[in-house]
Amino acid sequence: MGRKKQDVGKNIRKALLSSAKGFVQEIADEYEGLEYTQAADTFIMENLKEKPVEIDLQRDGKSLLEAKILWISQNGEGDVVLYLDNKRYLYPTPDTVKKAVFHELKKGQGYIIIETTSDTAKCLICGKPIEIFDEADSCPSCGALSHSVHLDEWVRMKKDCPSCGAKLSMREDGTIMLAA
Ligand SMILES: [Zn+2]
Ligand SMILES: [Zn+2]
């Protein structure tokens, strides 16, 4: 399963980790006639039938999933978020993305291989790796990372950071901040 690994391709890792806009501009250079609609920080892919932006997510040379990108956005911290047509989200970070390469199929069309790893930072609360499928949040005081769902729950109950003990609170939009 999955695409054959090729040696040649354009390295787009930096663009993927930069910003939604930076990544969209980078792939628009590769996909001739790519159409998208921008709404705030979200870029919605259009004419998906004719010009799908396909990705093949791999780990250790094996394909984890192949899907089309429906939209590209960024969260409150400025990190890029990808939403796929199989209803999954990807949260690429420098930690989870080993490689991101665009491969040309024919002129103006191609696909993206994202190579991920599970050898990543571990969640402070559950101890499991924070993978590319997981949304993560950091303590605004010490920067320690946790799965967003776990940190939200923790802060709601204990109102502090499980690592440094700083008093934390949650804004209505879910952002974790230092308690006043
Ligand atoms: Zn966790
Ligand atoms: Zn902390």
PDB file of C-alpha atoms and ligand atoms in Angstrom:
ATOM      1  CA  MET A   1       0.000   0.000   0.000  1.00  0.00           C
ATOM      2  CA  GLY A   2       1.000   3.585  -0.417  1.00  0.00           C
ATOM      3  CA  ARG A   3       3.090   5.386  -2.905  1.00  0.00           C
ATOM      4  CA  LYS A   4       6.495   4.150  -3.865  1.00  0.00           C
ATOM      5  CA  LYS A   5       9.171   6.118  -2.166  1.00  0.00           C
ATOM      6  CA  GLN A   6      11.092   8.234  -4.626  1.00  0.00           C
ATOM      7  CA  ASP A   7      14.347   9.986  -4.138  1.00  0.00           C
ATOM      8  CA  VAL A   8      13.532  13.054  -6.166  1.00  0.00           C
ATOM      9  CA  GLY A   9      11.001  15.561  -5.053  1.00  0.00           C
ATOM     10  CA  LYS A  10      10.691  19.033  -3.710  1.00  0.00           C
ATOM     11  CA  ASN A  11      11.254  19.472  -0.005  1.00  0.00           C
ATOM     12  CA  ILE A  12       8.213  21.311   1.382  1.00  0.00           C
ATOM     13  CA  ARG A  13       8.748  20.573   5.067  1.00  0.00           C
ATOM     14  CA  LYS A  14       9.693  24.130   5.921  1.00  0.00           C
ATOM     15  CA  ALA A  15       6.596  25.524   4.190  1.00  0.00           C
ATOM     16  CA  LEU A  16       4.347  22.953   5.901  1.00  0.00           C
ATOM     17  CA  LEU A  17       5.659  24.036   9.288  1.00  0.00           C
ATOM     18  CA  SER A  18       5.625  27.780   8.566  1.00  0.00           C
ATOM     19  CA  SER A  19       2.010  28.915   8.221  1.00  0.00           C
ATOM     20  CA  ALA A  20      -1.180  27.929   6.429  1.00  0.00           C
ATOM     21  CA  LYS A  21      -0.597  30.721   3.924  1.00  0.00           C
ATOM     22  CA  GLY A  22       3.037  29.778   3.351  1.00  0.00           C
ATOM     23  CA  PHE A  23       2.110  26.154   2.760  1.00  0.00           C
ATOM     24  CA  VAL A  24      -0.767  26.984   0.394  1.00  0.00           C
ATOM     25  CA  GLN A  25       1.488  29.267  -1.629  1.00  0.00           C
ATOM     26  CA  GLU A  26       4.132  26.573  -1.823  1.00  0.00           C
ATOM     27  CA  ILE A  27       1.742  23.909  -3.103  1.00  0.00           C
ATOM     28  CA  ALA A  28       0.040  26.377  -5.470  1.00  0.00           C
ATOM     29  CA  ASP A  29       3.449  26.664  -7.170  1.00  0.00           C
ATOM     30  CA  GLU A  30       3.385  22.920  -7.771  1.00  0.00           C
ATOM     31  CA  TYR A  31      -0.272  22.320  -8.643  1.00  0.00           C
ATOM     32  CA  GLU A  32      -1.080  24.123 -11.838  1.00  0.00           C
ATOM     33  CA  GLY A  33      -4.562  25.646 -11.670  1.00  0.00           C
ATOM     34  CA  LEU A  34      -5.053  24.972  -7.970  1.00  0.00           C
ATOM     35  CA  GLU A  35      -8.088  26.850  -6.720  1.00  0.00           C
ATOM     36  CA  TYR A  36      -8.852  27.708  -3.139  1.00  0.00           C
ATOM     37  CA  THR A  37     -11.033  30.035  -1.128  1.00  0.00           C
ATOM     38  CA  GLN A  38      -9.640  31.908   1.824  1.00  0.00           C
ATOM     39  CA  ALA A  39     -11.745  32.563   4.935  1.00  0.00           C
ATOM     40  CA  ALA A  40      -9.658  34.222   7.674  1.00  0.00           C
ATOM     41  CA  ASP A  41      -6.748  31.825   8.306  1.00  0.00           C
ATOM     42  CA  THR A  42      -8.405  28.909   6.518  1.00  0.00           C
ATOM     43  CA  PHE A  43      -7.771  27.910   2.905  1.00  0.00           C
ATOM     44  CA  ILE A  44     -10.468  25.682   1.434  1.00  0.00           C
ATOM     45  CA  MET A  45      -9.434  23.626  -1.563  1.00  0.00           C
ATOM     46  CA  GLU A  46     -11.732  23.902  -4.585  1.00  0.00           C
ATOM     47  CA  ASN A  47     -12.102  21.765  -7.756  1.00  0.00           C
ATOM     48  CA  LEU A  48     -11.049  18.729  -5.749  1.00  0.00           C
ATOM     49  CA  LYS A  49     -12.019  16.305  -8.503  1.00  0.00           C
ATOM     50  CA  GLU A  50      -9.731  17.875 -11.061  1.00  0.00           C
ATOM     51  CA  LYS A  51      -6.940  19.020  -8.776  1.00  0.00           C
ATOM     52  CA  PRO A  52      -6.876  17.012  -5.582  1.00  0.00           C
ATOM     53  CA  VAL A  53      -4.019  17.755  -3.212  1.00  0.00           C
ATOM     54  CA  GLU A  54      -3.231  14.221  -2.146  1.00  0.00           C
ATOM     55  CA  ILE A  55      -1.032  13.207   0.692  1.00  0.00           C
ATOM     56  CA  ASP A  56       0.463   9.897   1.654  1.00  0.00           C
ATOM     57  CA  LEU A  57       1.326   9.796   5.331  1.00  0.00           C
ATOM     58  CA  GLN A  58       4.094   7.312   6.014  1.00  0.00           C
ATOM     59  CA  ARG A  59       5.923   5.949   8.999  1.00  0.00           C
ATOM     60  CA  ASP A  60       9.037   3.821   8.632  1.00  0.00           C
ATOM     61  CA  GLY A  61       8.391   3.584   4.893  1.00  0.00           C
ATOM     62  CA  LYS A  62       4.854   2.223   5.398  1.00  0.00           C
ATOM     63  CA  SER A  63       1.745   4.117   4.430  1.00  0.00           C
ATOM     64  CA  LEU A  64      -0.501   5.035   7.361  1.00  0.00           C
ATOM     65  CA  LEU A  65      -3.096   6.751   5.234  1.00  0.00           C
ATOM     66  CA  GLU A  66      -3.714   8.302   1.842  1.00  0.00           C
ATOM     67  CA  ALA A  67      -6.166  11.157   1.602  1.00  0.00           C
ATOM     68  CA  LYS A  68      -7.029  14.428  -0.038  1.00  0.00           C
ATOM     69  CA  ILE A  69      -6.616  17.730   1.755  1.00  0.00           C
ATOM     70  CA  LEU A  70      -9.960  19.510   2.105  1.00  0.00           C
ATOM     71  CA  TRP A  71      -8.698  22.544   3.925  1.00  0.00           C
ATOM     72  CA  ILE A  72      -5.587  24.020   5.479  1.00  0.00           C
ATOM     73  CA  SER A  73      -5.793  26.267   8.495  1.00  0.00           C
ATOM     74  CA  GLN A  74      -3.864  27.333  11.519  1.00  0.00           C
ATOM     75  CA  ASN A  75      -4.741  27.277  15.177  1.00  0.00           C
ATOM     76  CA  GLY A  76      -4.485  30.030  17.770  1.00  0.00           C
ATOM     77  CA  GLU A  77      -0.779  29.362  18.262  1.00  0.00           C
ATOM     78  CA  GLY A  78      -0.123  29.747  14.541  1.00  0.00           C
ATOM     79  CA  ASP A  79       0.467  26.043  13.899  1.00  0.00           C
ATOM     80  CA  VAL A  80      -0.705  24.551  10.622  1.00  0.00           C
ATOM     81  CA  VAL A  81      -3.706  22.196  10.714  1.00  0.00           C
ATOM     82  CA  LEU A  82      -4.709  19.957   7.806  1.00  0.00           C
ATOM     83  CA  TYR A  83      -8.207  18.541   7.445  1.00  0.00           C
ATOM     84  CA  LEU A  84      -8.514  15.474   5.232  1.00  0.00           C
ATOM     85  CA  ASP A  85     -11.364  13.905   3.281  1.00  0.00           C
ATOM     86  CA  ASN A  86     -11.292  10.880   5.603  1.00  0.00           C
ATOM     87  CA  LYS A  87     -12.404  13.225   8.421  1.00  0.00           C
ATOM     88  CA  ARG A  88      -9.019  13.200  10.135  1.00  0.00           C
ATOM     89  CA  TYR A  89      -6.970  16.153  11.226  1.00  0.00           C
ATOM     90  CA  LEU A  90      -3.215  16.391  11.056  1.00  0.00           C
ATOM     91  CA  TYR A  91      -1.220  18.716  13.293  1.00  0.00           C
ATOM     92  CA  PRO A  92       2.235  18.842  11.744  1.00  0.00           C
ATOM     93  CA  THR A  93       5.004  20.039  14.049  1.00  0.00           C
ATOM     94  CA  PRO A  94       8.818  20.037  13.794  1.00  0.00           C
ATOM     95  CA  ASP A  95       8.675  17.072  16.161  1.00  0.00           C
ATOM     96  CA  THR A  96       6.243  14.913  14.185  1.00  0.00           C
ATOM     97  CA  VAL A  97       7.251  15.684  10.588  1.00  0.00           C
ATOM     98  CA  LYS A  98      10.530  14.109   9.563  1.00  0.00           C
ATOM     99  CA  LYS A  99      10.081  14.848   5.876  1.00  0.00           C
ATOM    100  CA  ALA A 100       7.517  16.438   3.585  1.00  0.00           C
ATOM    101  CA  VAL A 101       8.195  16.057  -0.102  1.00  0.00           C
ATOM    102  CA  PHE A 102       6.184  16.961  -3.183  1.00  0.00           C
ATOM    103  CA  HIS A 103       6.440  14.406  -5.971  1.00  0.00           C
ATOM    104  CA  GLU A 104       5.394  15.269  -9.492  1.00  0.00           C
ATOM    105  CA  LEU A 105       3.154  12.777 -11.284  1.00  0.00           C
ATOM    106  CA  LYS A 106       2.900  14.819 -14.428  1.00  0.00           C
ATOM    107  CA  LYS A 107       3.310  18.482 -15.128  1.00  0.00           C
ATOM    108  CA  GLY A 108       1.313  20.524 -12.631  1.00  0.00           C
ATOM    109  CA  GLN A 109       0.085  17.523 -10.656  1.00  0.00           C
ATOM    110  CA  GLY A 110       1.491  15.381  -7.958  1.00  0.00           C
ATOM    111  CA  TYR A 111       1.219  14.214  -4.419  1.00  0.00           C
ATOM    112  CA  ILE A 112       2.835  14.897  -1.101  1.00  0.00           C
ATOM    113  CA  ILE A 113       4.582  12.336   1.064  1.00  0.00           C
ATOM    114  CA  ILE A 114       4.710  13.271   4.727  1.00  0.00           C
ATOM    115  CA  GLU A 115       7.009  11.088   6.751  1.00  0.00           C
ATOM    116  CA  THR A 116       6.080  11.016  10.389  1.00  0.00           C
ATOM    117  CA  THR A 117       7.462   9.348  13.474  1.00  0.00           C
ATOM    118  CA  SER A 118       6.084   8.214  16.807  1.00  0.00           C
ATOM    119  CA  ASP A 119       9.437   8.999  18.403  1.00  0.00           C
ATOM    120  CA  THR A 120       8.038  12.307  19.594  1.00  0.00           C
ATOM    121  CA  ALA A 121       7.553  14.304  22.767  1.00  0.00           C
ATOM    122  CA  LYS A 122       5.388  12.533  25.322  1.00  0.00           C
ATOM    123  CA  CYS A 123       2.257  13.967  26.862  1.00  0.00           C
ATOM    124  CA  LEU A 124       2.891  15.125  30.386  1.00  0.00           C
ATOM    125  CA  ILE A 125      -0.427  13.732  31.561  1.00  0.00           C
ATOM    126  CA  CYS A 126      -0.985  10.367  29.840  1.00  0.00           C
ATOM    127  CA  GLY A 127       2.661   9.621  28.974  1.00  0.00           C
ATOM    128  CA  LYS A 128       1.845   8.643  25.373  1.00  0.00           C
ATOM    129  CA  PRO A 129       3.629  10.184  22.360  1.00  0.00           C
ATOM    130  CA  ILE A 130       2.129  13.326  20.859  1.00  0.00           C
ATOM    131  CA  GLU A 131       1.685  12.195  17.277  1.00  0.00           C
ATOM    132  CA  ILE A 132       0.797  14.063  14.104  1.00  0.00           C
ATOM    133  CA  PHE A 133      -2.886  13.105  14.655  1.00  0.00           C
ATOM    134  CA  ASP A 134      -2.907  14.750  18.073  1.00  0.00           C
ATOM    135  CA  GLU A 135      -3.579  18.342  18.915  1.00  0.00           C
ATOM    136  CA  ALA A 136      -1.159  19.524  21.577  1.00  0.00           C
ATOM    137  CA  ASP A 137      -0.977  22.487  23.929  1.00  0.00           C
ATOM    138  CA  SER A 138       1.896  23.824  25.951  1.00  0.00           C
ATOM    139  CA  CYS A 139       2.003  25.342  29.404  1.00  0.00           C
ATOM    140  CA  PRO A 140       2.341  29.134  28.975  1.00  0.00           C
ATOM    141  CA  SER A 141       4.795  29.163  31.871  1.00  0.00           C
ATOM    142  CA  CYS A 142       7.212  26.243  31.297  1.00  0.00           C
ATOM    143  CA  GLY A 143       6.326  25.167  27.748  1.00  0.00           C
ATOM    144  CA  ALA A 144       5.712  21.507  28.688  1.00  0.00           C
ATOM    145  CA  LEU A 145       3.572  19.740  26.058  1.00  0.00           C
ATOM    146  CA  SER A 146       0.410  17.722  26.575  1.00  0.00           C
ATOM    147  CA  HIS A 147      -2.429  16.476  24.394  1.00  0.00           C
ATOM    148  CA  SER A 148      -4.930  19.359  24.234  1.00  0.00           C
ATOM    149  CA  VAL A 149      -7.811  17.233  25.490  1.00  0.00           C
ATOM    150  CA  HIS A 150      -5.767  16.036  28.454  1.00  0.00           C
ATOM    151  CA  LEU A 151      -4.449  19.458  29.410  1.00  0.00           C
ATOM    152  CA  ASP A 152      -7.927  20.989  29.113  1.00  0.00           C
ATOM    153  CA  GLU A 153      -9.338  18.380  31.450  1.00  0.00           C
ATOM    154  CA  TRP A 154      -6.437  18.770  33.884  1.00  0.00           C
ATOM    155  CA  VAL A 155      -6.664  22.567  34.010  1.00  0.00           C
ATOM    156  CA  ARG A 156     -10.424  22.440  34.466  1.00  0.00           C
ATOM    157  CA  MET A 157     -10.028  20.152  37.475  1.00  0.00           C
ATOM    158  CA  LYS A 158      -6.725  21.158  39.074  1.00  0.00           C
ATOM    159  CA  LYS A 159      -6.133  24.676  37.714  1.00  0.00           C
ATOM    160  CA  ASP A 160      -2.365  24.293  37.534  1.00  0.00           C
ATOM    161  CA  CYS A 161       0.390  22.933  35.297  1.00  0.00           C
ATOM    162  CA  PRO A 162       1.222  19.246  35.959  1.00  0.00           C
ATOM    163  CA  SER A 163       4.899  20.027  35.376  1.00  0.00           C
ATOM    164  CA  CYS A 164       5.803  23.390  36.894  1.00  0.00           C
ATOM    165  CA  GLY A 165       2.758  23.954  39.103  1.00  0.00           C
ATOM    166  CA  ALA A 166       1.993  27.397  37.667  1.00  0.00           C
ATOM    167  CA  LYS A 167      -1.606  28.445  38.263  1.00  0.00           C
ATOM    168  CA  LEU A 168      -3.498  28.125  34.993  1.00  0.00           C
ATOM    169  CA  SER A 169      -6.950  28.976  33.780  1.00  0.00           C
ATOM    170  CA  MET A 170      -8.886  28.516  30.582  1.00  0.00           C
ATOM    171  CA  ARG A 171     -10.446  31.207  28.473  1.00  0.00           C
ATOM    172  CA  GLU A 172     -13.879  30.687  26.980  1.00  0.00           C
ATOM    173  CA  ASP A 173     -12.346  29.850  23.588  1.00  0.00           C
ATOM    174  CA  GLY A 174     -10.335  27.052  25.227  1.00  0.00           C
ATOM    175  CA  THR A 175      -6.981  28.849  25.306  1.00  0.00           C
ATOM    176  CA  ILE A 176      -4.913  27.953  28.353  1.00  0.00           C
ATOM    177  CA  MET A 177      -3.373  30.937  30.103  1.00  0.00           C
ATOM    178  CA  LEU A 178      -1.682  31.919  33.330  1.00  0.00           C
ATOM    179  CA  ALA A 179      -4.245  32.626  36.027  1.00  0.00           C
ATOM    180  CA  ALA A 180      -4.471  36.309  36.914  1.00  0.00           C
TER     181      ALA A 180
HETATM  182 ZN    ZN B   1      -2.141  12.749  26.762  1.00  0.00          ZN
HETATM  183 ZN    ZN B   2       4.212  24.513  33.352  1.00  0.00          ZN
END
